[in-house]
Amino acid sequence: MKSFREKTIKRAVGAVAGVALGMAAMAAQAADTIKVGVLHSLSGTMAISETTLKDTVLMMVDAQNKKGGVLGKKLEAVVVDPASNWPLFAEKARELLQKEKVDVVFGCWTSVSRKSVLPVFEELNGLLFYPVQYEGEESSKNVFYTGAAPNQQAIPAVDYLMNDVGVKRWVLAGTDYVYPRTTNKILEAYLKSKGVKDEDIMINYTPFGHSDWQSIVSDIKKFGSAGKKTAVVSTINGDANVPFYKELGNQGIAAEDIPVVAFSVGEEELSGIDTKPLVGHLAAWNYFMSVDTPENEAFIEQWHNFIKDENRVTNDPMEATVIGFNMWVKAVEKAGTTDVDAVEQAMIGISVPNMTGGMAVMNKNHHLSKPVLIGEIQEDGQFDVVWETEGTVPGDAWSDYLPGSRDIIADWTPPIKCGNYNTKTKKCSGQNF
C-alpha cells in the first residue's frame, strides 16, 4: 500500500498537471482567434466622430469572419474607450498590446491622440492603422497612415482655389492644436512660394469648442473687402464649426463672396444639423458618400445592413478604415502570420480597391496613394464633387515646403528602413524627429 505521503504527492502532481493542461487549453483557445484592437473614443468630445469608426471596424471584423476569418482563425474585436482623453489613449494602447495581446490596432482621430500612443506602439512593437487626415511630418515603422497627408488634401485645395476660383487673399483658420498649426505652417510656406505676400495671409486659431465667432468673422469680412478674391482654408475641428458657419450667414458672407474650404467637415459632422448656412461652401477629402461607383454603392449597402439604420452616412475616415483593414488582411495572408515585423514588410506594395473606382496602394513611407476630391456642400448634407485629381496622389510623409523637411524621405524597405532619412547627409535620424 502507498503511504499517505505518496498519495498526497500524487494528488498534488495530478492537480498541477491539471492546471497546466487547463492553462495550455486556454492558451490554445486564445491562439484560435486573432485579436483586433479598437482604440476610438466612445465618450467625450470626439465620440461623435470616433464611435462611427469603432462600428466600421466591427463591421469589417464581422464580414471577415463570415468569409472564414484570417489564416483559418476567427477575428476577435477588443474595444476600449480612451474617452477623448489624450493621455488615456496611451494607457489604453498599452492595455491592448500588453494585457489583451492584440495583433493589430485600428484607432485614434486627433493628431494629439496619435502622438500620445506613438511611443507605446514603438516601445512594444505594436501595429496601428490611423485613418484620419493629418499634418504629416511623421513616419513610424509601427503606424500605417491611411488618411490624407497635406499633399493629398490641403495643397490640392489651395491649388483649386487659386487656379479655378481665382483666390488672391487667404484666411487660414484653425483649432489651436498640432494638426491645424502644422498644416497652416505648410500652407503659409506654400502660398509664399507661389508669390502670395504676407499682407494677403491672415492666420487665426481658436480653442476646441469655440462658440463666439462674431469678432473673428467680422475680421474675416474686413480682410475680404480689399478688392481681392478671398477664401477661408479651415482646419477648425469639431462642434465649433456649427457657430462658425452660422456667424458667416449672420454677417451676410455667402459662399460666393468668401468661400470656405474645410478639411474636418464631412458627412458625419453635417448629419443632423441645419446645413442651410453651409450650402455652397467646400470640403476637400479623398472620398464622398455621393460618389457614384459600384464599389461605393456596395460599401453603403454593407454599412446600412450592418448598422440597421438607412439614415447613417458614410465618410472619408470610414473609407480609410476599410482600406486599412482590407490591406492588413491581405498582408497577414501574404506573410502567413500576424507577426508585426512580417506584416509591416508585407504591407508595402499591397493594393486594394477604394470606393471611388480606383486602387489604393500602400507605399514605402507607410502612406497611401489616394485620389483628391473637392465637394460643395448641399442642403441635404451631402457633397457635389466639383473637382478631382485625374488619378491617385502618393502621400508625402514630409513636406516639400518646410526647410527642415524638404530633404527628408521615409522609406521602410531595405537598405534604408527609416522614417526620416536625410537625402543630403545620407543619415537616418531614427523613426521620427
XYZ file of C-alpha atoms in Angstrom:
433
model
C 0.000 0.000 0.000
C 1.072 3.537 -0.755
C 1.747 5.791 2.195
C -0.352 8.848 2.917
C 2.635 10.989 1.841
C 2.905 9.216 -1.507
C -0.825 9.619 -2.154
C -0.647 13.319 -1.275
C 2.277 13.890 -3.644
C 0.453 12.013 -6.416
C -2.664 14.150 -5.907
C -0.562 17.333 -5.899
C 1.241 16.331 -9.080
C -2.089 15.499 -10.657
C -3.518 18.851 -9.640
C -0.519 20.721 -11.058
C -0.765 18.722 -14.254
C -4.463 19.527 -14.445
C -3.788 23.243 -14.007
C -1.052 23.074 -16.632
C -3.365 21.285 -19.060
C -6.087 23.806 -18.340
C -3.710 26.712 -18.970
C -2.489 25.052 -22.161
C -6.090 24.595 -23.288
C -6.821 28.252 -22.545
C -3.705 29.315 -24.443
C -4.691 27.124 -27.370
C -8.187 28.569 -27.322
C -6.766 32.095 -27.240
C -4.482 31.248 -30.128
C -7.532 30.177 -32.111
C -8.536 33.825 -32.505
C -6.684 36.802 -33.932
C -7.308 39.839 -31.756
C -8.113 43.196 -33.364
C -7.827 46.208 -31.071
C -10.208 49.175 -31.460
C -8.876 52.402 -29.923
C -11.548 55.037 -30.532
C -13.297 57.467 -28.169
C -16.794 56.288 -27.304
C -17.372 59.147 -24.857
C -16.256 62.761 -24.565
C -15.960 65.428 -27.240
C -14.654 63.167 -30.020
C -17.219 60.383 -29.575
C -19.490 61.899 -32.238
C -16.834 61.168 -34.864
C -14.977 58.177 -33.446
C -17.901 55.940 -32.477
C -18.676 55.507 -36.166
C -15.124 54.285 -36.793
C -15.470 51.749 -33.965
C -18.625 50.482 -35.676
C -16.777 50.368 -39.007
C -14.065 48.091 -37.576
C -16.727 45.842 -36.024
C -18.457 45.652 -39.411
C -15.213 44.599 -41.101
C -14.429 42.005 -38.416
C -17.932 40.553 -38.791
C -17.644 40.444 -42.592
C -14.200 38.811 -42.476
C -15.368 36.177 -40.013
C -18.232 35.297 -42.372
C -15.560 34.674 -45.023
C -13.793 32.250 -42.693
C -11.571 34.647 -40.779
C -7.849 35.018 -41.465
C -5.320 32.163 -41.639
C -8.093 29.807 -40.615
C -8.788 31.715 -37.396
C -11.690 33.910 -36.368
C -11.093 37.572 -35.642
C -11.971 38.887 -32.186
C -12.523 42.622 -31.697
C -11.255 44.109 -28.418
C -12.822 47.536 -27.873
C -11.571 50.120 -25.372
C -12.706 53.687 -24.699
C -9.974 56.330 -24.302
C -12.793 58.831 -23.729
C -11.361 61.779 -25.714
C -8.606 61.941 -23.079
C -5.206 62.187 -24.785
C -3.046 60.630 -22.002
C -5.659 57.893 -21.581
C -5.095 56.916 -25.214
C -1.558 55.859 -24.275
C -2.806 53.851 -21.280
C -5.449 52.086 -23.360
C -2.916 51.372 -26.126
C -0.632 49.730 -23.572
C -3.586 47.723 -22.237
C -4.426 46.452 -25.708
C -0.852 45.464 -26.509
C 0.351 44.100 -23.158
C -2.760 42.750 -21.451
C -5.024 41.854 -24.354
C -2.161 40.830 -26.680
C -3.904 42.211 -29.758
C -2.300 41.578 -33.139
C -3.270 44.941 -34.662
C -4.988 48.165 -33.591
C -7.281 50.461 -35.558
C -7.694 53.801 -33.845
C -7.107 57.452 -32.924
C -8.601 60.543 -34.563
C -6.833 63.703 -33.462
C -3.100 64.067 -34.014
C -2.587 64.653 -30.301
C -4.085 61.217 -29.566
C -1.834 59.639 -32.208
C 1.212 61.428 -30.795
C 0.206 60.142 -27.350
C 0.149 56.469 -28.367
C 3.093 56.519 -30.781
C 5.822 55.872 -28.163
C 3.787 52.942 -26.807
C 3.460 51.266 -30.211
C 7.152 51.776 -30.927
C 8.230 50.514 -27.480
C 6.038 47.393 -27.576
C 6.292 46.868 -31.352
C 2.570 47.089 -31.940
C 0.816 47.889 -35.221
C -1.514 50.882 -35.581
C -3.701 51.859 -38.529
C -4.503 55.590 -38.359
C -7.479 56.560 -40.603
C -7.754 60.364 -40.421
C -6.214 63.221 -42.412
C -3.247 64.696 -40.589
C -0.387 67.190 -40.769
C 2.376 64.849 -41.967
C 5.920 65.338 -40.642
C 5.945 61.772 -39.330
C 6.541 58.209 -40.417
C 6.797 55.321 -37.970
C 7.563 51.664 -38.622
C 4.637 50.844 -36.346
C 1.989 53.046 -38.000
C 0.204 52.905 -41.353
C -1.352 56.254 -42.254
C -4.485 55.618 -44.335
C -5.846 59.187 -44.074
C -4.624 62.098 -46.174
C -1.245 63.765 -45.849
C -1.176 67.540 -46.568
C -0.271 66.992 -50.231
C -3.419 64.860 -50.588
C -5.838 67.426 -49.160
C -4.530 70.847 -48.121
C -2.220 71.588 -51.057
C -4.697 70.469 -53.783
C -7.464 72.503 -52.096
C -5.323 75.645 -52.233
C -4.411 74.906 -55.851
C -8.110 74.606 -56.720
C -8.994 77.892 -55.024
C -6.027 79.654 -56.608
C -6.377 78.310 -60.143
C -10.118 77.658 -60.555
C -11.672 80.262 -58.235
C -9.039 82.992 -58.569
C -8.391 83.465 -54.845
C -5.714 86.075 -54.004
C -6.167 86.553 -50.228
C -6.117 83.724 -47.713
C -7.553 83.219 -44.240
C -6.002 80.171 -42.514
C -8.409 79.472 -39.642
C -7.858 76.545 -37.318
C -8.424 74.982 -33.921
C -5.416 75.507 -31.671
C -3.571 72.169 -31.693
C -0.878 70.352 -33.647
C -2.777 69.419 -36.836
C -4.023 72.918 -37.784
C -0.799 74.654 -36.724
C 1.481 72.342 -38.698
C -0.845 72.240 -41.716
C -1.058 76.042 -41.769
C 2.713 76.314 -41.426
C 2.995 74.184 -44.572
C 0.259 76.159 -46.357
C 1.817 79.511 -45.461
C 5.151 78.373 -46.896
C 3.385 77.014 -49.995
C 1.433 80.218 -50.590
C 4.576 82.308 -50.278
C 6.341 80.013 -52.759
C 3.522 80.962 -55.171
C 4.159 84.674 -54.690
C 1.458 85.422 -52.095
C 2.559 88.292 -49.838
C 2.406 88.417 -46.033
C -0.344 91.033 -46.071
C -2.558 88.675 -48.097
C -2.418 85.917 -45.468
C -4.436 86.043 -42.246
C -3.936 83.307 -39.647
C -6.247 82.686 -36.699
C -6.533 79.959 -34.035
C -9.333 79.262 -31.591
C -9.697 76.668 -28.792
C -11.689 73.448 -29.091
C -15.426 74.133 -28.791
C -15.089 77.851 -29.564
C -18.549 79.408 -29.902
C -18.269 83.223 -30.086
C -17.265 83.937 -33.688
C -18.677 87.445 -34.084
C -15.410 89.411 -33.900
C -13.375 86.828 -35.836
C -15.902 86.649 -38.690
C -16.017 90.443 -38.678
C -12.226 90.466 -39.119
C -12.538 87.941 -41.976
C -15.184 90.112 -43.640
C -12.950 93.177 -43.341
C -9.938 91.216 -44.650
C -12.015 90.099 -47.633
C -13.100 93.662 -48.545
C -9.747 94.711 -50.043
C -10.875 94.131 -53.626
C -9.166 90.750 -53.980
C -10.936 87.398 -54.078
C -10.673 85.920 -50.566
C -11.173 82.378 -49.221
C -11.015 80.680 -45.839
C -8.965 77.493 -45.541
C -10.451 75.871 -42.445
C -8.820 73.407 -40.093
C -11.480 74.198 -37.483
C -12.351 70.921 -35.807
C -15.445 69.510 -34.124
C -18.574 71.303 -32.986
C -17.004 74.785 -33.292
C -17.844 74.581 -36.999
C -21.575 74.995 -36.385
C -21.448 78.513 -34.835
C -18.654 79.494 -37.248
C -20.748 78.846 -40.364
C -23.824 80.307 -38.683
C -21.963 83.546 -37.963
C -20.814 83.747 -41.588
C -24.510 83.722 -42.514
C -25.402 86.238 -39.808
C -22.899 88.700 -41.236
C -24.086 88.153 -44.809
C -21.000 86.304 -46.036
C -22.137 83.890 -48.727
C -20.063 81.120 -50.265
C -19.911 83.144 -53.498
C -18.312 86.029 -51.596
C -15.783 84.270 -49.360
C -15.801 80.514 -49.882
C -14.670 78.241 -47.049
C -12.854 75.006 -47.841
C -12.812 72.705 -44.809
C -10.599 69.721 -44.027
C -12.516 68.446 -40.991
C -16.141 68.812 -42.092
C -17.638 65.702 -43.667
C -20.944 63.861 -43.890
C -20.875 62.754 -40.246
C -20.313 66.322 -38.998
C -23.147 67.630 -41.217
C -25.552 64.882 -40.212
C -28.422 66.165 -38.097
C -27.552 69.884 -38.237
C -29.042 72.745 -40.226
C -26.897 72.854 -43.374
C -28.509 75.965 -44.899
C -25.688 78.307 -43.724
C -23.128 75.895 -45.188
C -24.559 75.419 -48.691
C -22.047 76.285 -51.381
C -19.021 76.070 -49.118
C -16.437 73.390 -49.846
C -14.620 70.461 -48.298
C -11.577 68.556 -49.506
C -11.423 64.813 -48.896
C -10.397 61.605 -50.655
C -13.937 60.189 -50.563
C -17.508 61.433 -50.517
C -20.640 59.375 -49.896
C -22.168 60.884 -53.056
C -19.547 59.309 -55.371
C -21.357 57.125 -57.901
C -19.409 53.868 -58.277
C -20.357 50.192 -57.813
C -17.754 49.921 -55.040
C -19.283 52.810 -53.109
C -22.825 51.535 -53.629
C -21.798 48.163 -52.184
C -19.996 49.863 -49.274
C -23.028 51.982 -48.354
C -25.312 48.938 -48.572
C -22.961 46.918 -46.365
C -22.884 49.746 -43.804
C -26.655 50.157 -43.687
C -27.199 46.407 -43.384
C -24.727 46.189 -40.514
C -25.766 49.317 -38.602
C -29.517 48.738 -39.222
C -30.143 52.420 -39.965
C -30.663 53.694 -43.513
C -30.063 57.279 -42.365
C -26.497 56.705 -41.199
C -23.972 58.321 -43.526
C -20.547 57.156 -44.663
C -17.472 59.381 -44.724
C -13.791 59.625 -45.593
C -12.287 58.218 -42.353
C -14.634 55.229 -42.682
C -13.309 54.523 -46.171
C -9.740 54.895 -44.865
C -10.548 52.401 -42.089
C -11.964 49.876 -44.566
C -8.958 50.259 -46.882
C -6.545 49.779 -43.986
C -8.417 46.734 -42.696
C -8.527 45.070 -46.116
C -4.820 45.776 -46.631
C -3.967 44.280 -43.237
C -5.892 41.094 -44.070
C -4.044 40.761 -47.381
C -0.687 41.400 -45.705
C -1.323 38.801 -42.979
C -2.316 36.237 -45.589
C 0.753 37.149 -47.666
C 3.076 36.867 -44.640
C 1.348 33.747 -43.313
C 1.489 35.219 -39.809
C 0.291 38.158 -37.693
C 3.871 38.878 -36.560
C 4.218 42.678 -36.681
C 7.599 42.788 -38.423
C 6.495 40.337 -41.106
C 3.154 42.084 -41.666
C 4.824 45.520 -41.782
C 7.045 44.454 -44.669
C 4.221 42.552 -46.407
C 2.026 45.691 -46.297
C 4.320 47.666 -48.606
C 3.037 47.442 -52.166
C -0.330 45.958 -51.157
C -3.244 47.366 -53.165
C -6.994 47.131 -52.608
C -9.975 48.818 -54.293
C -11.023 52.206 -52.941
C -14.632 53.400 -53.063
C -14.130 55.947 -55.829
C -13.359 53.442 -58.570
C -9.592 53.156 -58.316
C -6.957 51.300 -56.324
C -5.369 52.308 -53.031
C -1.684 51.388 -52.841
C 0.472 51.299 -49.699
C 3.788 52.993 -50.371
C 7.255 52.577 -48.844
C 6.643 55.530 -46.494
C 3.556 53.835 -44.942
C 1.218 56.312 -46.678
C -1.391 55.557 -49.318
C -1.821 56.720 -52.872
C -5.277 58.355 -52.887
C -7.455 60.468 -55.189
C -8.248 64.013 -54.057
C -11.809 65.332 -54.355
C -13.327 68.730 -53.609
C -17.027 68.791 -52.853
C -19.590 71.557 -52.495
C -21.943 71.244 -49.526
C -25.584 70.639 -50.480
C -28.706 71.324 -48.448
C -29.185 67.604 -47.713
C -25.768 67.390 -46.042
C -24.137 65.616 -48.980
C -21.421 66.901 -51.316
C -21.456 67.623 -55.030
C -17.974 66.848 -56.362
C -16.749 69.918 -58.261
C -13.121 68.895 -58.790
C -10.939 65.805 -58.540
C -7.481 64.643 -59.498
C -7.160 62.561 -62.640
C -5.556 59.698 -60.760
C -4.203 58.966 -57.303
C -1.686 61.109 -55.413
C 1.030 59.357 -53.342
C 1.021 60.573 -49.733
C 4.113 62.573 -48.780
C 5.189 61.998 -45.164
C 7.482 65.039 -45.151
C 6.522 68.363 -46.716
C 8.483 69.764 -49.651
C 7.708 73.290 -48.438
C 9.304 73.293 -44.972
C 13.056 73.895 -44.699
C 13.560 71.133 -42.120
C 11.567 68.584 -44.115
C 12.199 69.035 -47.825
C 15.365 66.897 -47.790
C 13.761 64.102 -45.769
C 12.044 60.964 -47.013
C 10.527 57.921 -45.331
C 11.350 54.513 -46.770
C 10.698 51.362 -44.754
C 12.286 48.986 -47.275
C 15.931 47.819 -47.208
C 18.521 49.206 -47.186
C 17.121 52.495 -45.792
C 14.353 51.253 -43.432
C 13.957 54.693 -41.868
C 11.121 57.144 -41.203
C 13.205 60.290 -41.632
C 16.155 59.662 -43.913
C 18.054 62.789 -44.919
C 18.841 62.539 -48.619
C 21.690 65.057 -48.317
C 23.512 63.731 -45.245
C 22.563 60.130 -46.091
C 21.706 59.622 -42.419
C 18.644 58.412 -40.532
C 17.515 60.404 -37.515
C 15.598 57.474 -36.063
C 11.924 56.733 -36.551
C 10.774 60.321 -36.112
C 12.133 63.720 -35.273
